[in-house]
Coordinates of C-alpha atoms in Angstrom, one line a residue:
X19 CA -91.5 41.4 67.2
X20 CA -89.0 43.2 64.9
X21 CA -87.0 40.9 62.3
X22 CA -83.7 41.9 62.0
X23 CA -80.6 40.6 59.7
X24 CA -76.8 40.9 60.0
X25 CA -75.1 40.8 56.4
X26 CA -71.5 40.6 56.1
X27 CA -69.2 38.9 53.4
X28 CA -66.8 35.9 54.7
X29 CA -63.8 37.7 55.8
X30 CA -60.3 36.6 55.7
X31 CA -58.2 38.2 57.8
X32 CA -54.3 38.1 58.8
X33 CA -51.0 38.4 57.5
X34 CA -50.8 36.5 54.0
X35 CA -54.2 36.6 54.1
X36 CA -53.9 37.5 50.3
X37 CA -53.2 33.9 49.8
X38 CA -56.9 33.4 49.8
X39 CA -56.6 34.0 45.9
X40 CA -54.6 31.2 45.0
X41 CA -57.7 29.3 46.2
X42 CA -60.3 30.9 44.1
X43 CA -61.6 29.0 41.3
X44 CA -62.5 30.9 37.5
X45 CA -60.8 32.4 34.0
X46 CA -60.8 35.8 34.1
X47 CA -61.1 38.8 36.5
X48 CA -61.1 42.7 36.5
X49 CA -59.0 44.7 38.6
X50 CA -60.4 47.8 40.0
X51 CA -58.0 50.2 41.6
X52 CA -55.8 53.2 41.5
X53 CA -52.7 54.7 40.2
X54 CA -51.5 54.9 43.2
X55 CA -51.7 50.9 44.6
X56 CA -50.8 49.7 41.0
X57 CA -47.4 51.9 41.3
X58 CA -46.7 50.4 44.9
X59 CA -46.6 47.0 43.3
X60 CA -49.6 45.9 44.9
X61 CA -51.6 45.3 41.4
X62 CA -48.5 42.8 40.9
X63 CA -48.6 41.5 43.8
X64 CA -52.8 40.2 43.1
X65 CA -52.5 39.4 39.8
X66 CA -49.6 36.7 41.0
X67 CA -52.4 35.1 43.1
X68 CA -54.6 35.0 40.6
X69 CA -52.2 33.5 37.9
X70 CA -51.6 30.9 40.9
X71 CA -54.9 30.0 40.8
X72 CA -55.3 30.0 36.6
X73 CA -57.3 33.1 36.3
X74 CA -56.0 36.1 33.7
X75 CA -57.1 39.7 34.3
X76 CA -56.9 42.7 33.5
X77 CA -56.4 46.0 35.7
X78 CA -58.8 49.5 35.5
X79 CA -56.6 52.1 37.5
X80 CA -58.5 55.2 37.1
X81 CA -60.4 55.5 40.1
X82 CA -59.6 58.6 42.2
X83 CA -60.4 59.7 45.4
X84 CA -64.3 60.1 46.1
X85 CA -64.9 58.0 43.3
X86 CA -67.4 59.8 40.4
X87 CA -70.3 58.8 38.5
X88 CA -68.4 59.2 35.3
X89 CA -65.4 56.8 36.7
X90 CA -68.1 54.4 37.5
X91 CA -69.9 53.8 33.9
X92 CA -66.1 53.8 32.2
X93 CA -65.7 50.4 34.4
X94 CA -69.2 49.6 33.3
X95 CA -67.9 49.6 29.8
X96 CA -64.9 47.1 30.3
X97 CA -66.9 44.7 32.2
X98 CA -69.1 44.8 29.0
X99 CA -66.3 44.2 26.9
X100 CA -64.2 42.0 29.1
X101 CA -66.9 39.9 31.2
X102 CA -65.0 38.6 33.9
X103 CA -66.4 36.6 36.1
X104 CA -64.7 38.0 39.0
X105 CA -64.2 41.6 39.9
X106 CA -61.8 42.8 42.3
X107 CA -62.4 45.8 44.4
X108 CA -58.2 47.0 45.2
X109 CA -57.7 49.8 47.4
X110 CA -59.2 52.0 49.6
X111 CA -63.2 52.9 49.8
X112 CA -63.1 54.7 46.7
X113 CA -61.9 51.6 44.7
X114 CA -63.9 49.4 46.5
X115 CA -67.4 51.5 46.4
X116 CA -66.6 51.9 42.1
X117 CA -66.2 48.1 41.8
X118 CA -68.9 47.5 43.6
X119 CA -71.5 50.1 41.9
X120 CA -70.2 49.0 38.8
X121 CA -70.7 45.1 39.7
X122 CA -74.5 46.0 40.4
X123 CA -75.2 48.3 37.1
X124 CA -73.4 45.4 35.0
X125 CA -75.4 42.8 36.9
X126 CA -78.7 44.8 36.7
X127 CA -78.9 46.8 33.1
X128 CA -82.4 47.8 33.6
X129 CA -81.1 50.3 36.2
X130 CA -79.8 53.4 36.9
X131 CA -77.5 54.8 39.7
X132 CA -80.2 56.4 41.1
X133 CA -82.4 52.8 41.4
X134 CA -79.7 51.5 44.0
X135 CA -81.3 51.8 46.8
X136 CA -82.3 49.9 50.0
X137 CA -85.6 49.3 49.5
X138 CA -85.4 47.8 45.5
X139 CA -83.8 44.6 45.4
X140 CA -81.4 44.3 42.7
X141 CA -80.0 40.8 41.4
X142 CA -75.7 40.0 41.5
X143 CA -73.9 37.0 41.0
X144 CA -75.0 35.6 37.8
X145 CA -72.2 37.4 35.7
X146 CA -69.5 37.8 38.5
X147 CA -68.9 37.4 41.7
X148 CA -66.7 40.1 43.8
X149 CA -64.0 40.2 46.2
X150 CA -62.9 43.2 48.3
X151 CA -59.2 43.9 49.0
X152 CA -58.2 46.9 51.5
X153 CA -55.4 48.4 51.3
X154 CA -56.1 51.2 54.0
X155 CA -57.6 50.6 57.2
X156 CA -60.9 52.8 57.8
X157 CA -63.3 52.7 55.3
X158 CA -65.1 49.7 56.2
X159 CA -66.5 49.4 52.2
X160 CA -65.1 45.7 52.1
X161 CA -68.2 44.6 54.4
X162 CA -70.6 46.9 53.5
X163 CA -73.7 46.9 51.0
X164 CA -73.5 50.5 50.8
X165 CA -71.5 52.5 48.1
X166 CA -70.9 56.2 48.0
X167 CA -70.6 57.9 44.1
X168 CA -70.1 61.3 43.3
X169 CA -72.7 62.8 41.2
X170 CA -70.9 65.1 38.6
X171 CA -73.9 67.4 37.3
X172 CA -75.1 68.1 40.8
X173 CA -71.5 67.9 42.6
X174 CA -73.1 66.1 45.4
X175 CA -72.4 62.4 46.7
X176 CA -74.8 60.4 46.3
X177 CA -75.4 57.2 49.2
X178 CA -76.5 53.8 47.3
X179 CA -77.5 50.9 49.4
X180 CA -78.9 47.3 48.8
X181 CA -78.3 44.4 50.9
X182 CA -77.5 42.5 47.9
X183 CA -74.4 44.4 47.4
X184 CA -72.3 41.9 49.7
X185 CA -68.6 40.8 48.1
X186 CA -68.1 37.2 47.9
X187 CA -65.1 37.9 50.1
X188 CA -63.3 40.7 52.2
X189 CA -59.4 40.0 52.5
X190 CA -57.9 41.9 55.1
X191 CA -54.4 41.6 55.0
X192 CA -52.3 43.8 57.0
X193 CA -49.5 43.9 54.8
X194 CA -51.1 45.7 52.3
X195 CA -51.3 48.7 55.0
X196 CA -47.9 49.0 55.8
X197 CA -47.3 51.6 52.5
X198 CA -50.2 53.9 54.0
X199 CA -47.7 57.2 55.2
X200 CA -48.9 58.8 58.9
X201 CA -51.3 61.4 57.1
X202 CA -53.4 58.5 55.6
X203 CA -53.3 56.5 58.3
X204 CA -54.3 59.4 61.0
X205 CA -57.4 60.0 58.4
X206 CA -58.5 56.9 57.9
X207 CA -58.6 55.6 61.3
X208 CA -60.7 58.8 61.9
X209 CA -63.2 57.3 59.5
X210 CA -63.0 53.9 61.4
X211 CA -63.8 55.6 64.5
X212 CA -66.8 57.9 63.9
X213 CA -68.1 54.6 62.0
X214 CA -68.0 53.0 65.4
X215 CA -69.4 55.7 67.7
X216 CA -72.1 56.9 65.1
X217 CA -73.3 53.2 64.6
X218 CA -73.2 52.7 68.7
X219 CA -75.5 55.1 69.1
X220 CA -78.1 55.5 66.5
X221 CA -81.7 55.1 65.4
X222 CA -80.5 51.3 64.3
X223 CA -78.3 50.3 66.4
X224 CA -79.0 46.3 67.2
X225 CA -77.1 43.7 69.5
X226 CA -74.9 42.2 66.9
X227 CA -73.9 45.7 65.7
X228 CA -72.7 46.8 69.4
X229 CA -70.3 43.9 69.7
X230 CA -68.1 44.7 67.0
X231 CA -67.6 48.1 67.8
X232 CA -67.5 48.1 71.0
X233 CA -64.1 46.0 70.4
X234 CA -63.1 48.3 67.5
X235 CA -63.2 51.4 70.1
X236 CA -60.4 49.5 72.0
X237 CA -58.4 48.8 69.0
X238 CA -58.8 52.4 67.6
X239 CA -57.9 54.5 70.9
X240 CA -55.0 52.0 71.7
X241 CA -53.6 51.4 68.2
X242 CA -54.0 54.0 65.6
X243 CA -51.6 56.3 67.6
X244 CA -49.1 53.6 67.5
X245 CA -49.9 53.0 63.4
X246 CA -49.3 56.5 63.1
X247 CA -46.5 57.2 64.6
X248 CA -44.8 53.9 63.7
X249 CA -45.7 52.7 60.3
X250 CA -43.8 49.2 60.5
X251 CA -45.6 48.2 64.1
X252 CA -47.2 44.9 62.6
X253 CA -49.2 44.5 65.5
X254 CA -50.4 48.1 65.2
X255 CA -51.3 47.7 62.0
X256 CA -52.8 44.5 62.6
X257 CA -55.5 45.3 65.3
X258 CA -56.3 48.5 62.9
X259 CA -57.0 46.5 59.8
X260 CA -59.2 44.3 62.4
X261 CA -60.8 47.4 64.0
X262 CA -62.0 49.0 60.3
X263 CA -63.2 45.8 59.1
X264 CA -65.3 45.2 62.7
X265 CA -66.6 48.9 62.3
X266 CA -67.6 48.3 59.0
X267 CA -69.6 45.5 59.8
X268 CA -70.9 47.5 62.4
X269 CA -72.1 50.5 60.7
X270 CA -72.9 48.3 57.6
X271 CA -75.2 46.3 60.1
X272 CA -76.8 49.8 62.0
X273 CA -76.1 52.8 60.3
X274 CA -74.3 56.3 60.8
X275 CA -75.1 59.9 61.6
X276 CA -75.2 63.5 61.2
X277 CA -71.2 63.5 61.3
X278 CA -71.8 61.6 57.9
X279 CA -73.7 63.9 56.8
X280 CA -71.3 66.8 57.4
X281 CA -68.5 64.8 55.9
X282 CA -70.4 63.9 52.8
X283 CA -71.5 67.6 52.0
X284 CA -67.9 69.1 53.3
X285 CA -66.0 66.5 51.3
X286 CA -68.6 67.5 47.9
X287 CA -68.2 71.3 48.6
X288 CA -64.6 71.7 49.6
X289 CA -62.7 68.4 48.1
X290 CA -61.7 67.6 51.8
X291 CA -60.9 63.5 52.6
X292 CA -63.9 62.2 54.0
X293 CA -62.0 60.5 57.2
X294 CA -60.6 64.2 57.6
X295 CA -63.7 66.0 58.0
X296 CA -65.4 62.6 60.0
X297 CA -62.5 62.7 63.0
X298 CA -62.9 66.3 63.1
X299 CA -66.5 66.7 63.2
X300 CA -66.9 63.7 66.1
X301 CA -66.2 65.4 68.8
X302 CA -68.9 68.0 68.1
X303 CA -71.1 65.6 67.0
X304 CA -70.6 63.4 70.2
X305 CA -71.8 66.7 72.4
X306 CA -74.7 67.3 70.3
X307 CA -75.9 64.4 71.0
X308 CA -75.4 63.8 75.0
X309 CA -79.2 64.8 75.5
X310 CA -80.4 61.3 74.2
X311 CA -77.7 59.4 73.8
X312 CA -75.5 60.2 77.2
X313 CA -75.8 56.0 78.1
X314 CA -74.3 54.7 75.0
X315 CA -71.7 57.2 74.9
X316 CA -70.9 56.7 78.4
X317 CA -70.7 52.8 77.7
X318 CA -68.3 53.6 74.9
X319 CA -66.2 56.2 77.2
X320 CA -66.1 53.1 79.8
X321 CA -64.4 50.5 77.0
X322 CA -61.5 53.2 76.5
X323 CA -60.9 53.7 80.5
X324 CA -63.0 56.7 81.3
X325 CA -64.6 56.8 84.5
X326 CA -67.6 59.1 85.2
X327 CA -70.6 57.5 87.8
X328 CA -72.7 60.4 85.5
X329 CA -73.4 59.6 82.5
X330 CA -73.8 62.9 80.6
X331 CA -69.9 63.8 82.2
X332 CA -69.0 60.3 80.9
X333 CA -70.2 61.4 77.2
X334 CA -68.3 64.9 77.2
X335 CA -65.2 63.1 78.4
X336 CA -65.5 60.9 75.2
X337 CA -66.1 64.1 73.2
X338 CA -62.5 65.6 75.0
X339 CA -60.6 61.9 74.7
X340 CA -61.6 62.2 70.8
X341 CA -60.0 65.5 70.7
X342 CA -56.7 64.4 72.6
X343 CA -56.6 61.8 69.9
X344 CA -56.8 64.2 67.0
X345 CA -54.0 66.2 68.8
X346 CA -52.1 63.1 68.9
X347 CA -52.0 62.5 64.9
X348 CA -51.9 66.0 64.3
X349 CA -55.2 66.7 62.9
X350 CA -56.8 70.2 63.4
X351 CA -59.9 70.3 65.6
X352 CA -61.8 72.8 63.8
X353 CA -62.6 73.5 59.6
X354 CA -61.2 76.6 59.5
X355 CA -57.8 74.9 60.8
X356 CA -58.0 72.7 57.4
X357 CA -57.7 75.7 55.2
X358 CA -61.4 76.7 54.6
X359 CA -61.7 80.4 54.4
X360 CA -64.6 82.2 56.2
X361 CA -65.3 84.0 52.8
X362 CA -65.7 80.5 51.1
X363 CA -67.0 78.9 54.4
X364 CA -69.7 82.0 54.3
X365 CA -70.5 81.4 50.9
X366 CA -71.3 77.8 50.6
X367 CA -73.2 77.7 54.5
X368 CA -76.3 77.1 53.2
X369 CA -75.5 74.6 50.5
X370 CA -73.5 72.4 53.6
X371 CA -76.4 73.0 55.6
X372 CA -79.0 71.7 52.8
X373 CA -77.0 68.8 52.1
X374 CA -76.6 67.5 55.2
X375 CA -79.7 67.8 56.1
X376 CA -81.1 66.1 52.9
X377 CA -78.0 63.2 53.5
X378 CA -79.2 59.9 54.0
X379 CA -77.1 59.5 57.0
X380 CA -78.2 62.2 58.8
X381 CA -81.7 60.7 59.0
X382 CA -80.4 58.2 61.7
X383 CA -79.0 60.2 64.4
X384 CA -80.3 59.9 67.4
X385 CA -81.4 63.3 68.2
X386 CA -83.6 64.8 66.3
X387 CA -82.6 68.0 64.6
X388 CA -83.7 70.8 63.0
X389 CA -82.4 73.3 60.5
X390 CA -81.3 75.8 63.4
X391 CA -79.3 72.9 64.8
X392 CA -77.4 72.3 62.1
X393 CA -76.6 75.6 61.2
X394 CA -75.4 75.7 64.8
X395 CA -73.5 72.8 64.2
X396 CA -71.6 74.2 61.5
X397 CA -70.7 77.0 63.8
X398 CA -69.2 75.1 66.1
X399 CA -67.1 73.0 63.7
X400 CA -66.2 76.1 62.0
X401 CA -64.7 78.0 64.6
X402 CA -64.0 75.1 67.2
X403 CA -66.7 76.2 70.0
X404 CA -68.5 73.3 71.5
X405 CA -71.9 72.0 71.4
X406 CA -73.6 73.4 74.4
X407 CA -77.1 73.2 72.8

């Protein structure tokens, strides 16, 4: 009989739900976040909770998008000289993933970036304890016990996982999302979703898994146009900041896929947003995999009012539904639409094809592939043909 666990943080969720802080007992904490969220007032905003509840702290606001290895060891260095004993994570995944790979190298001095993996248990807690704030509403890293790290001498993300790497606590506040403009939204959501579908379908997919994104593929298809198109829609943004949470726990729980994978090695190669490259190699993804997976895509095809008695017709109607959506927040269906040149494109094919093949989650998908397929793959994406193989 197989032994399976679910890990997830406690999550508090809701309007005010930033209130939490005031609740929180300690001295000091550090701050982890970006220029950005510190020059929207939103830095302010936690470190009034945290006075509230009699704790002083200081703010890091370096991180940048895709968050480096380099960015990582400089918050290494203020924990050292600070030593909170709570660490915030502010922001979107790339805040979040740099607190929390910084929390585990602080915690754990014996080890390197490279150590963090799921299969060597590493030890947290005993200096700090970490919460999780998001600001956007996709990334799912305020639930998971996976980070993702740029390595700057290889120019190649690097995946780090440990079950151990759980926050204390996720706050999920909606509010916070209501300064995301359209673009970030569209992008983010498109994160949210392929962490649903890819984690519905793969090698790990469990019970407990399934049920929250089954419910976050509602949310998604119904809500993120809404978000998008209407950035002060409170209920809109609610049910999002819901639905990337749920995925996260879902994929955090299961895993991902080969549409990972591409956005990983894209994202490393070309500097594209990860959520970018996800939404727009889904669809693609979604046919590519029809010959194993046709069920559990028709089952997801069903929550979202798709009606096919045949399953495989089911699955390419999810494939065409996630392309409608991508029309709807104005996201291009195909690379070359984002501004990759086929010179460029040419040029770097077989490094995109070497990474993703070598990217941890590529290793989950359900269908087993080979180099050819990928290479075909990246055809497809590229020019916008479908997966008919």
């Amino acid at each position: 009989m197989a032994l399976w666990f679910f890990i997830g943080p406690k999550v508090v969720f809701g309007e005010d739900a930033l209130d939490y802080l005031e609740q929180i007992q300690g001295s000091k904490a550090l701050i982890v976040t970006d220029r950005v969220i510190a020059d929207l007032g939103i830095v302010d905003r936690v470190r009034e909770k945290l006075k509230t509840a009699g704790i002083e702290c200081e703010v890091f606001d370096e991180v940048e998008p895709d968050p480096s290895d380099t960015t990582v060891f400089k918050i290494l260095d203020r924990l050292k000289d600070y030593e909170p004993d709570w660490i915030v994570g502010l922001g979107g995944g790339s805040s979040m993933d740099a607190a929390k790979t910084a929390w585990v190298l602080w915690e754990n001095p014996e080890k390197r970036l490279e150590d963090i993996n799921a299969f060597t248990p590493v030890s947290v807690n005993q200096k700090a304890r970490l919460i999780t704030i998001t600001t956007t509403s996709g990334t799912g890293s305020e639930v998971t016990w996976a980070t993702v790290v740029t390595d700057t001498r290889e120019h190649r993300k690097m995946i780090l996982m440990a079950k151990e790497i759980v926050p204390f606590a996720a706050i999920v506040d909606p509010k916070l999302t209501l300064s995301m403009p359209p673009r970030l939204t569209a992008v983010t959501g498109l994160d949210a979703l392929t962490h649903v579908v890819e984690s519905y379908i793969n090698s790990w997919k469990n019970d407990f898994s399934d049920a929250f994104a089954m419910k976050a593929i509602q949310f998604i298809f119904e809500y993120l146009p809404r978000a998008y198109k209407n950035g002060e829609d409170m209920e809109a943004r609610t049910k999002m900041a819901n639905a990337a949470t749920m995925a996260g726990l879902s994929f955090g729980n299961a895993s991902v896929g080969i549409a990972h994978g591409v956005a990983h090695s894209v994202g490393a190669v070309f500097g594209l947003p990860h959520g970018l490259v996800c939404g727009v190699a889904l669809p693609y993804v979604i046919e590519y995999n029809i010959p194993t997976s046709a069920k559990y895509l028709a089952e997801l095809a069903e929550l979202i009012g798709i009606r096919e008695r045949d399953e495989r017709r089911a699955a390419k109607a999810l494939a065409e539904r996630t392309r409608k959506l991508l029309r709807e927040i104005e996201i291009p269906l195909c690379l070359k639409d984002l501004g990759i040149g086929e010179k460029e494109f040419r040029e770097n094919f077989e490094r995109l094809v070497r990474l993703t093949i070598q990217d941890a989650s590529s290793t989950l998908n359900p269908r087993t592939f080979t180099r050819e397929d990928i290479e075909k793959i990246y055809e497809c994406i590229y020019y916008g043909r479908e997966v008919d193989f």
